[in-house]
Amino acid sequence: MLRRDWRPPGGLREHAGSFRFEETHPAEPESQQNLQSSWSNSEQSCSQSPGRTSSQNQELSVLDFERSVILHLSKITPKQVALCGGYVAVQAELEVLVLKLEVTAEPTGVEEHSDSFKSEDYPEEQSDFLLVPKHQELLGDRARTCDVPVSVEQTGLEDRRRYTLSYLLFRRFTPEFFQGCSVEEIQLHSLQLHPMSTSKQSASVDEPACMFCFFSLPTAGYLYSLRGGVELLSTYQYPEKALQAVLTDHLLHVITRNALQSFTVRCAALAARVEDPYIDTTMKACPPCSLEVCALRMQLFIGLRSLCVFGRHVVLLSTADTEAPEETERHTQRRGLDLKEHNMLTGIFLAVGIDPSTTPALENLLSRPFLSRRWAISPPKETSPVGHGWNLYVVDTVPPITLHQEMVEYSQRYAETNPQGLSLRHLLSEAHLFLRSSLLESSEQRQASEGVRKMAAQTYGEELEEAFRQNSAQLGDSFSRGSQKDCHLALPYYRMSGLSVTEVMSRNRPLPGSPHSYGPGFLFYLKNYLLEETDQILSQEDADEVTRIFSQSEPSMLVSACASPCMMNVDPAATLQILQRLEETAGVSVPLTITMATMMLRLGNMAQYTELMERHAEMLLVYGFIEEPRLLLHAAGGGGKHPQVRPTALAGQLADSQPGLLVAAMVALHENNKVQLEPADHVFKELGCESSLQVDFWEAMLMASSQDAVIQELVFRLASVYIDRLTAGESPTKHKSLKSADDLISCCSHYGALYPWLTVLNPAQTSSYQHQEALHKLQSLLCGPSLSIGNVAPLLESLSEETLWGFSLHLLCATRRGHYGSSIERLLDRCPQAIIAYANHQLQDKHMALWWQKLLPELCNRTRAAADNGVLLGALTETLVVVAMETSPAEFLELLPDDGSASFFLPHLLTCGQKHLPA
């Protein structure tokens, strides 16, 4: 039974607690069982943490021998155990099992030890043969299907909390005796759980951002990531038999009998992606976790036995054996040959007629000890009375920034011979991961790790940042001229380097005497730079160089390059010549024609500009702007929900000479998601057309848009504009709207046909054309189905009813709200000649009863008071005709006034009676 009771400090009490491991079968007496404890951050061993504060040391001194949890493992004999942040790793001879323990607040009683875990013999020990299991790797949830059951016995003497268990990793190796290893050497060692935090992670967080598990065979090591999905990160192949290995943030240190070797690790690559999930984008990059590992350094020693790491220091323990190495090797091989089963197996083969001595391969097979768990071991040779000479070495590892400088110097040799070689890129990627690993550390960790003061640590951090930018620039150079497969990585690395586009171009110019060719990565970077929204403007020299680069390498990108806001200083005459040559070779295209017209405009050649713009129909020009919107609009930078845009010189010219084309192009850009409504409004304000072309744009948008939110916004804006124009006075404007009221009524469903009674209220040519158009458009919107009367009613309050057109708008608004009774009274008071037209249009269907319930009584009363009013008498006559047709004779008689003239009402009564006589 292995027992280790240790109460961890800080927040990790919830995850780790104390553990006791119990085997359910008898352990071999000769097995040496070791327990290794490693804790996240403050609990990690000295090989992974540079130092501790006094308060942390006080916490580490607190031990609790009462609270513990017992893990029962069957079918596995633990040789080594690692604990860290709730993770438990158990290692046997050729098996590794990684578990995760979590604490829940559910109260539970102490679980009874299941009988299924009582001591039982292995099936292979009941016979003379051992069945060698096959190689197996189970990750994540699949690890639960392994044949190693684990149960948790809850003791909970303090808080009676419950521990839940989950499987993360199970790895079983099949013994392989063909790599020059003896029987005793073919087993796992150096089990380690290694945590890694990020610079953004708080120190109070219970679990680190990343957790890694490392274990090793004599010839190979394996590094797994446990958080965010279990995966194998790296496999290390050792050139010699490894005795021990220790994993750190920067390197994997491995000792053999006579050498200390250092290998690169991929922990930083994974931690960087955990810290920033969007790192593999056009803005940021990092070498992949699958990057092949390599050995960096090897230092020779004599008789190495043990290894540990503390910060930047590697501590080695060695001894000089008095026995010759050759004799030790022969002694080790001799022990493996003396198996007790050899004679028994030979007899079995002889019994069935097979003589193993005549078959060398079979004889060689029987000589190997992998068919049995037990073998006879000859007594070891007595120790020489001279003894051993023990030596202790403390080796300082090279700081990452120094190692990076060495790699930079070494990479220059690769660059001279093969600047596009994979070896150069691999070397730069290794240096990148070294720097990134150091940058992931917090300033306090960096200060403790380097053993320097705070100011010196700050300076060191600045040096790291500068080295990181330098390395990113070198990686950008590598990918800029690399293959088409990885050329896109030049863009994020150049951006991380902080280089300007001028500096990047200078680094990628073809060498003298070489053909004029640019790498695909550089072209990809340059295209993305020209496409992004930035306020940086290239000088004329750099802009002209960009046009030359694309004319030589990718002529199809010339239009996009010339339309970029960065290219405002390009020489129009030289660019026009390049574009004309492109037209001769590639043919005429609308965007190319517009670009050439833009250059003509900049040269002031209006005749050539007009000729080019008249080459294509207006609709084709609109399609050209859809294909390249930056011919009209330039992003003003700044980002935000609605990034501001500014019009180009061509847009300003179109506003003066072809306003219809500009409005149509803006509508097309909005409908194709090239520009939003607010930025488009900003463009017209920049052009000084917010009271003219902007309103035309809204009217055209209302005709084209199908988005309900946009429609509601536009009808409200237009109603506000029309009301402002009506209240602004009779001053005529120079601008004439692109669409008249009749055009909008016939082309746009949101503008309704004017009600017939409005023609009586509208004054005929008593105001200016603009005033008349604004009135008709507003009335049409109020007659249409889209404008909400509740939203526009507050705006109408500013309009006076003294004018007949103002009265018509208020009456129209009241009618839309369903106030027919009051509207009839107001109309009879103000304009009785329109009452019959109003009633014929509005008092229909369910409102028909208002003819005799409201209109007839009102007309009778008003006619009685003004008998000589011909308008009222005519309206009364028309009303009686409608009432007589819609009511029965009895109902009609009830409606007639008592003091009326019989001769006036009798014809209508006869008509009513004749209508109902057949019935």
Short mmCIF file of C-alpha atoms in Angstrom, two decimals, residues 306-685:
data_model
loop_
_atom_site.label_atom_id
_atom_site.label_comp_id
_atom_site.label_asym_id
_atom_site.label_seq_id
_atom_site.Cartn_x
_atom_site.Cartn_y
_atom_site.Cartn_z
CA SER A 306 19.90 11.50 -11.28
CA LEU A 307 18.57 14.82 -12.51
CA CYS A 308 16.40 17.67 -11.22
CA VAL A 309 15.68 21.20 -12.44
CA PHE A 310 15.18 24.40 -10.47
CA GLY A 311 14.46 27.52 -12.49
CA ARG A 312 17.31 27.92 -14.97
CA HIS A 313 19.53 25.47 -13.05
CA VAL A 314 19.96 21.79 -13.85
CA VAL A 315 21.26 19.71 -10.94
CA LEU A 316 23.04 16.45 -11.84
CA LEU A 317 24.24 13.60 -9.63
CA SER A 318 26.86 11.22 -11.01
CA THR A 319 29.07 8.40 -9.79
CA ALA A 320 32.13 6.69 -11.20
CA ASP A 321 31.56 2.88 -11.08
CA THR A 322 34.60 0.74 -10.39
CA GLU A 323 33.20 -1.99 -12.61
CA ALA A 324 34.13 -1.63 -16.25
CA PRO A 325 31.22 -0.72 -18.52
CA GLU A 326 31.90 -3.73 -20.77
CA GLU A 327 31.68 -6.12 -17.82
CA THR A 328 28.46 -4.44 -16.62
CA GLU A 329 26.83 -4.93 -20.01
CA ARG A 330 27.84 -8.61 -20.12
CA HIS A 331 26.56 -9.10 -16.61
CA THR A 332 23.21 -7.52 -17.49
CA GLN A 333 22.78 -9.71 -20.57
CA ARG A 334 23.79 -12.86 -18.62
CA ARG A 335 21.02 -12.29 -16.07
CA GLY A 336 18.39 -12.22 -18.81
CA LEU A 337 19.51 -15.59 -20.25
CA ASP A 338 19.24 -17.63 -17.08
CA LEU A 339 15.48 -18.33 -17.24
CA LYS A 340 14.01 -21.32 -15.51
CA GLU A 341 11.42 -21.82 -18.25
CA HIS A 342 14.03 -22.36 -20.98
CA ASN A 343 14.53 -26.09 -20.33
CA MET A 344 10.80 -26.69 -19.87
CA LEU A 345 9.94 -25.05 -23.19
CA THR A 346 12.72 -26.91 -24.96
CA GLY A 347 11.26 -30.17 -23.67
CA ILE A 348 7.81 -29.30 -24.94
CA PHE A 349 9.12 -28.63 -28.44
CA LEU A 350 11.11 -31.88 -28.40
CA ALA A 351 7.95 -33.77 -27.33
CA VAL A 352 6.11 -32.60 -30.43
CA GLY A 353 9.03 -33.41 -32.72
CA ILE A 354 10.71 -29.99 -33.03
CA ASP A 355 14.34 -29.57 -32.12
CA PRO A 356 14.94 -25.88 -31.24
CA SER A 357 18.70 -26.31 -31.55
CA THR A 358 18.32 -26.91 -35.30
CA THR A 359 16.36 -23.66 -35.74
CA PRO A 360 18.44 -20.59 -34.83
CA ALA A 361 15.43 -18.27 -34.87
CA LEU A 362 13.49 -20.48 -32.45
CA GLU A 363 16.49 -20.89 -30.21
CA ASN A 364 16.92 -17.10 -30.17
CA LEU A 365 13.25 -16.69 -29.28
CA LEU A 366 13.49 -19.10 -26.33
CA SER A 367 16.53 -17.26 -25.04
CA ARG A 368 14.55 -14.04 -24.51
CA PRO A 369 12.83 -13.51 -21.13
CA PHE A 370 9.56 -11.93 -22.29
CA LEU A 371 7.47 -15.11 -21.91
CA SER A 372 7.48 -15.01 -18.15
CA ARG A 373 7.07 -12.42 -15.43
CA ARG A 374 9.59 -14.17 -13.19
CA TRP A 375 13.17 -14.91 -14.07
CA ALA A 376 16.17 -16.06 -12.15
CA ILE A 377 18.61 -13.30 -11.28
CA SER A 378 22.15 -14.19 -10.53
CA PRO A 379 23.52 -12.63 -7.38
CA PRO A 380 25.11 -9.24 -8.02
CA LYS A 381 28.78 -8.86 -7.86
CA GLU A 382 30.07 -7.67 -4.53
CA THR A 383 30.82 -3.99 -4.32
CA SER A 384 34.41 -3.08 -4.55
CA PRO A 385 35.86 -1.94 -1.20
CA VAL A 386 37.09 1.17 -2.97
CA GLY A 387 33.43 2.42 -3.32
CA HIS A 388 32.10 5.07 -5.65
CA GLY A 389 33.06 8.63 -6.31
CA TRP A 390 29.93 10.82 -6.18
CA ASN A 391 29.79 14.16 -7.97
CA LEU A 392 27.20 16.95 -7.90
CA TYR A 393 26.93 19.34 -10.85
CA VAL A 394 24.82 22.50 -11.17
CA VAL A 395 24.50 23.57 -14.79
CA ASP A 396 22.92 26.88 -15.82
CA THR A 397 20.77 26.69 -18.93
CA VAL A 398 21.07 29.39 -21.56
CA PRO A 399 18.39 32.12 -21.16
CA PRO A 400 15.81 32.16 -23.96
CA ILE A 401 16.86 35.53 -25.31
CA THR A 402 20.52 34.43 -25.47
CA LEU A 403 19.52 31.18 -27.14
CA HIS A 404 17.44 33.19 -29.59
CA GLN A 405 20.45 35.35 -30.48
CA GLU A 406 22.51 32.23 -31.11
CA MET A 407 19.74 30.86 -33.34
CA VAL A 408 19.59 34.13 -35.26
CA GLU A 409 23.34 33.98 -35.90
CA TYR A 410 23.08 30.33 -36.91
CA SER A 411 20.05 31.00 -39.13
CA GLN A 412 22.08 33.49 -41.18
CA ARG A 413 24.19 30.58 -42.41
CA TYR A 414 21.03 28.81 -43.62
CA ALA A 415 19.76 32.01 -45.23
CA GLU A 416 22.97 32.38 -47.25
CA THR A 417 22.73 28.88 -48.72
CA ASN A 418 18.97 28.24 -48.89
CA PRO A 419 16.74 31.14 -47.79
CA GLN A 420 13.61 29.09 -48.50
CA GLY A 421 14.74 25.90 -46.77
CA LEU A 422 12.62 24.13 -44.20
CA SER A 423 15.58 23.89 -41.82
CA LEU A 424 15.77 27.68 -41.60
CA ARG A 425 12.03 27.97 -40.93
CA HIS A 426 12.20 25.22 -38.31
CA LEU A 427 15.04 26.97 -36.54
CA LEU A 428 13.18 30.29 -36.53
CA SER A 429 10.04 28.57 -35.26
CA GLU A 430 11.99 27.03 -32.39
CA ALA A 431 13.34 30.47 -31.46
CA HIS A 432 9.81 31.88 -31.68
CA LEU A 433 8.49 29.31 -29.21
CA PHE A 434 11.34 30.02 -26.78
CA LEU A 435 10.49 33.71 -26.77
CA ARG A 436 6.76 33.11 -26.57
CA SER A 437 7.24 30.78 -23.60
CA SER A 438 9.04 33.56 -21.75
CA LEU A 439 6.44 36.14 -22.76
CA LEU A 440 3.69 33.93 -21.37
CA GLU A 441 5.24 34.25 -17.93
CA SER A 442 4.09 37.07 -15.70
CA SER A 443 6.54 39.79 -14.71
CA GLU A 444 6.83 38.31 -11.20
CA GLN A 445 7.59 34.86 -12.58
CA ARG A 446 10.11 36.31 -14.99
CA GLN A 447 11.79 38.28 -12.23
CA ALA A 448 12.05 35.21 -9.98
CA SER A 449 13.13 33.00 -12.87
CA GLU A 450 15.94 35.26 -13.98
CA GLY A 451 16.94 36.27 -10.45
CA VAL A 452 17.06 39.98 -11.23
CA ARG A 453 15.60 43.13 -9.74
CA LYS A 454 12.28 44.60 -10.84
CA MET A 455 13.82 47.27 -13.06
CA ALA A 456 16.15 44.76 -14.64
CA ALA A 457 13.23 42.38 -15.19
CA GLN A 458 11.33 45.19 -16.91
CA THR A 459 14.28 45.87 -19.19
CA TYR A 460 14.58 42.14 -19.86
CA GLY A 461 10.90 42.08 -20.80
CA GLU A 462 11.46 44.90 -23.29
CA GLU A 463 14.36 42.95 -24.77
CA LEU A 464 12.08 39.93 -25.11
CA GLU A 465 9.49 42.02 -26.93
CA GLU A 466 12.11 43.41 -29.31
CA ALA A 467 13.53 39.93 -29.96
CA PHE A 468 10.00 38.65 -30.55
CA ARG A 469 9.35 41.33 -33.19
CA GLN A 470 12.69 40.58 -34.83
CA ASN A 471 11.91 36.87 -34.94
CA SER A 472 8.42 37.55 -36.36
CA ALA A 473 9.97 39.61 -39.14
CA GLN A 474 12.38 36.77 -39.98
CA LEU A 475 9.51 34.27 -40.05
CA GLY A 476 7.60 36.64 -42.29
CA ASP A 477 10.58 36.75 -44.65
CA SER A 478 10.69 32.96 -44.65
CA PHE A 479 7.01 32.55 -45.49
CA SER A 480 6.96 35.44 -47.97
CA ARG A 481 9.10 33.51 -50.44
CA GLY A 482 7.94 30.05 -49.42
CA SER A 483 5.55 27.67 -51.10
CA GLN A 484 1.98 28.51 -52.01
CA LYS A 485 0.76 26.19 -49.23
CA ASP A 486 2.04 28.30 -46.33
CA CYS A 487 2.40 31.70 -47.96
CA HIS A 488 -0.58 33.15 -46.03
CA LEU A 489 1.46 33.00 -42.81
CA ALA A 490 3.64 35.86 -44.01
CA LEU A 491 0.78 38.26 -43.27
CA PRO A 492 0.33 37.62 -39.51
CA TYR A 493 4.06 37.37 -38.83
CA TYR A 494 4.77 40.66 -40.60
CA ARG A 495 1.96 42.29 -38.62
CA MET A 496 3.39 40.92 -35.37
CA SER A 497 6.79 42.34 -36.31
CA GLY A 498 5.45 45.90 -36.40
CA LEU A 499 7.19 46.63 -39.71
CA SER A 500 5.70 49.22 -42.03
CA VAL A 501 4.72 48.26 -45.55
CA THR A 502 7.70 50.24 -46.85
CA GLU A 503 10.08 48.17 -44.70
CA VAL A 504 8.41 44.93 -45.79
CA MET A 505 8.78 45.89 -49.45
CA SER A 506 12.45 46.69 -48.94
CA ARG A 507 12.99 43.23 -47.39
CA ASN A 508 11.37 41.52 -50.37
CA ARG A 509 12.94 43.32 -53.30
CA PRO A 510 14.56 40.88 -55.77
CA LEU A 511 18.31 40.70 -55.49
CA PRO A 512 20.38 42.43 -58.19
CA GLY A 513 20.80 40.17 -61.19
CA SER A 514 17.91 37.93 -60.22
CA PRO A 515 14.67 37.73 -62.23
CA HIS A 516 11.94 40.15 -61.18
CA SER A 517 9.79 37.82 -59.14
CA TYR A 518 8.11 38.26 -55.80
CA GLY A 519 7.15 35.49 -53.46
CA PRO A 520 3.48 34.47 -53.07
CA GLY A 521 3.60 35.27 -49.37
CA PHE A 522 4.74 38.83 -49.98
CA LEU A 523 2.02 39.33 -52.60
CA PHE A 524 -0.55 37.93 -50.18
CA TYR A 525 0.64 40.36 -47.52
CA LEU A 526 0.59 43.30 -49.91
CA LYS A 527 -2.92 42.51 -51.18
CA ASN A 528 -4.30 42.27 -47.65
CA TYR A 529 -2.56 45.48 -46.65
CA LEU A 530 -4.20 47.31 -49.56
CA LEU A 531 -7.59 45.79 -48.74
CA GLU A 532 -7.62 46.62 -45.05
CA GLU A 533 -9.22 49.78 -43.68
CA THR A 534 -6.35 51.98 -42.61
CA ASP A 535 -5.52 55.67 -42.59
CA GLN A 536 -1.90 55.08 -43.55
CA ILE A 537 -1.09 56.55 -46.96
CA LEU A 538 1.93 55.46 -48.96
CA SER A 539 4.32 57.97 -50.40
CA GLN A 540 4.35 58.46 -54.16
CA GLU A 541 7.53 56.42 -54.48
CA ASP A 542 6.09 53.47 -52.56
CA ALA A 543 2.72 53.69 -54.29
CA ASP A 544 4.39 53.67 -57.71
CA GLU A 545 6.45 50.68 -56.65
CA VAL A 546 3.25 48.83 -55.65
CA THR A 547 1.79 49.37 -59.12
CA ARG A 548 5.02 48.11 -60.70
CA ILE A 549 5.00 45.02 -58.45
CA PHE A 550 1.46 44.07 -59.42
CA SER A 551 1.99 44.89 -63.09
CA GLN A 552 4.88 42.40 -63.11
CA SER A 553 3.51 39.70 -60.80
CA GLU A 554 -0.31 39.91 -60.73
CA PRO A 555 -1.81 42.40 -63.21
CA SER A 556 -5.39 41.39 -62.28
CA MET A 557 -4.89 43.12 -58.92
CA LEU A 558 -4.06 46.50 -60.43
CA VAL A 559 -7.63 47.84 -60.22
CA SER A 560 -7.94 46.87 -56.54
CA ALA A 561 -4.51 48.33 -55.82
CA CYS A 562 -5.34 51.65 -57.48
CA ALA A 563 -8.68 51.82 -55.64
CA SER A 564 -7.03 51.42 -52.24
CA PRO A 565 -7.02 54.54 -50.03
CA CYS A 566 -3.34 53.87 -49.34
CA MET A 567 -2.58 54.67 -53.00
CA MET A 568 -3.86 58.25 -53.07
CA ASN A 569 -0.38 59.59 -53.86
CA VAL A 570 0.24 57.32 -56.86
CA ASP A 571 1.40 59.05 -60.04
CA PRO A 572 -1.75 59.15 -62.23
CA ALA A 573 0.10 59.52 -65.55
CA ALA A 574 2.39 56.51 -64.99
CA THR A 575 -0.48 54.47 -63.59
CA LEU A 576 -2.67 55.34 -66.57
CA GLN A 577 -0.04 53.96 -68.94
CA ILE A 578 0.10 50.71 -66.97
CA LEU A 579 -3.71 50.46 -67.02
CA GLN A 580 -3.84 51.10 -70.76
CA ARG A 581 -1.34 48.27 -71.36
CA LEU A 582 -3.48 46.04 -69.15
CA GLU A 583 -6.55 46.91 -71.21
CA GLU A 584 -4.70 46.01 -74.41
CA THR A 585 -3.73 42.59 -73.07
CA ALA A 586 -6.67 41.64 -70.83
CA GLY A 587 -9.50 43.44 -72.65
CA VAL A 588 -12.03 46.07 -71.65
CA SER A 589 -13.75 45.75 -68.27
CA VAL A 590 -16.04 48.15 -66.43
CA PRO A 591 -13.91 48.48 -63.22
CA LEU A 592 -10.81 49.03 -65.35
CA THR A 593 -12.58 51.73 -67.36
CA ILE A 594 -13.73 53.49 -64.18
CA THR A 595 -10.20 53.32 -62.77
CA MET A 596 -8.78 54.87 -65.94
CA ALA A 597 -11.47 57.58 -65.76
CA THR A 598 -10.39 58.28 -62.18
CA MET A 599 -6.82 58.80 -63.31
CA MET A 600 -8.03 61.11 -66.06
CA LEU A 601 -10.01 63.07 -63.50
CA ARG A 602 -6.90 63.46 -61.35
CA LEU A 603 -5.00 64.70 -64.41
CA GLY A 604 -7.78 67.23 -65.10
CA ASN A 605 -8.57 65.81 -68.56
CA MET A 606 -12.36 66.14 -68.41
CA ALA A 607 -12.87 65.34 -72.08
CA GLN A 608 -11.15 61.96 -71.77
CA TYR A 609 -12.91 61.40 -68.46
CA THR A 610 -16.33 61.94 -70.03
CA GLU A 611 -15.45 59.73 -72.98
CA LEU A 612 -14.43 56.87 -70.69
CA MET A 613 -17.53 57.17 -68.50
CA GLU A 614 -19.76 57.14 -71.59
CA ARG A 615 -18.30 53.85 -72.81
CA HIS A 616 -20.77 51.84 -70.73
CA ALA A 617 -24.42 52.17 -69.83
CA GLU A 618 -25.31 53.53 -66.40
CA MET A 619 -26.42 50.12 -65.12
CA LEU A 620 -23.10 48.55 -66.14
CA LEU A 621 -21.27 51.29 -64.29
CA VAL A 622 -23.33 50.46 -61.20
CA TYR A 623 -22.20 46.83 -61.49
CA GLY A 624 -18.62 48.06 -61.76
CA PHE A 625 -18.97 49.94 -58.48
CA ILE A 626 -20.42 46.83 -56.84
CA GLU A 627 -17.34 44.90 -57.96
CA GLU A 628 -14.96 47.54 -56.59
CA PRO A 629 -16.74 49.83 -54.07
CA ARG A 630 -13.54 51.67 -53.17
CA LEU A 631 -13.74 53.51 -56.46
CA LEU A 632 -16.52 55.49 -54.75
CA LEU A 633 -15.89 55.09 -51.04
CA HIS A 634 -12.83 54.97 -48.82
CA ALA A 635 -12.90 53.72 -45.26
CA ALA A 636 -11.97 56.39 -42.76
CA GLY A 637 -10.62 53.86 -40.22
CA GLY A 638 -11.48 53.79 -36.55
CA GLY A 639 -13.65 50.69 -36.71
CA GLY A 640 -16.83 50.71 -34.65
CA LYS A 641 -20.26 49.31 -35.35
CA HIS A 642 -20.73 51.62 -38.35
CA PRO A 643 -17.23 52.53 -39.61
CA GLN A 644 -17.15 55.94 -41.23
CA VAL A 645 -16.45 56.20 -44.94
CA ARG A 646 -15.51 59.16 -47.05
CA PRO A 647 -16.27 59.80 -50.72
CA THR A 648 -13.56 59.69 -53.36
CA ALA A 649 -12.89 62.42 -55.88
CA LEU A 650 -14.88 60.40 -58.42
CA ALA A 651 -17.91 60.41 -56.07
CA GLY A 652 -17.68 64.19 -55.83
CA GLN A 653 -17.58 64.49 -59.60
CA LEU A 654 -20.62 62.20 -59.99
CA ALA A 655 -22.56 64.28 -57.47
CA ASP A 656 -22.14 67.29 -59.77
CA SER A 657 -22.40 65.69 -63.22
CA GLN A 658 -24.28 62.38 -62.78
CA PRO A 659 -26.23 62.47 -59.51
CA GLY A 660 -28.55 59.69 -60.65
CA LEU A 661 -25.60 57.33 -61.18
CA LEU A 662 -24.22 58.18 -57.74
CA VAL A 663 -27.57 57.51 -56.04
CA ALA A 664 -28.09 54.26 -57.97
CA ALA A 665 -24.56 53.12 -57.09
CA MET A 666 -25.05 53.87 -53.39
CA VAL A 667 -28.34 51.97 -53.35
CA ALA A 668 -26.68 48.99 -55.07
CA LEU A 669 -23.80 49.02 -52.58
CA HIS A 670 -26.24 49.05 -49.66
CA GLU A 671 -28.31 46.20 -51.07
CA ASN A 672 -25.15 44.14 -51.64
CA ASN A 673 -23.92 44.74 -48.07
CA LYS A 674 -21.02 46.90 -49.21
CA VAL A 675 -22.09 49.89 -47.11
CA GLN A 676 -24.56 50.47 -44.28
CA LEU A 677 -27.20 53.18 -44.09
CA GLU A 678 -25.40 55.42 -41.58
CA PRO A 679 -22.05 55.45 -43.42
CA ALA A 680 -23.90 56.15 -46.67
CA ASP A 681 -25.58 59.17 -45.05
CA HIS A 682 -22.14 60.34 -43.94
CA VAL A 683 -20.95 60.19 -47.56
CA PHE A 684 -23.70 62.55 -48.74
CA LYS A 685 -22.99 64.91 -45.84
#
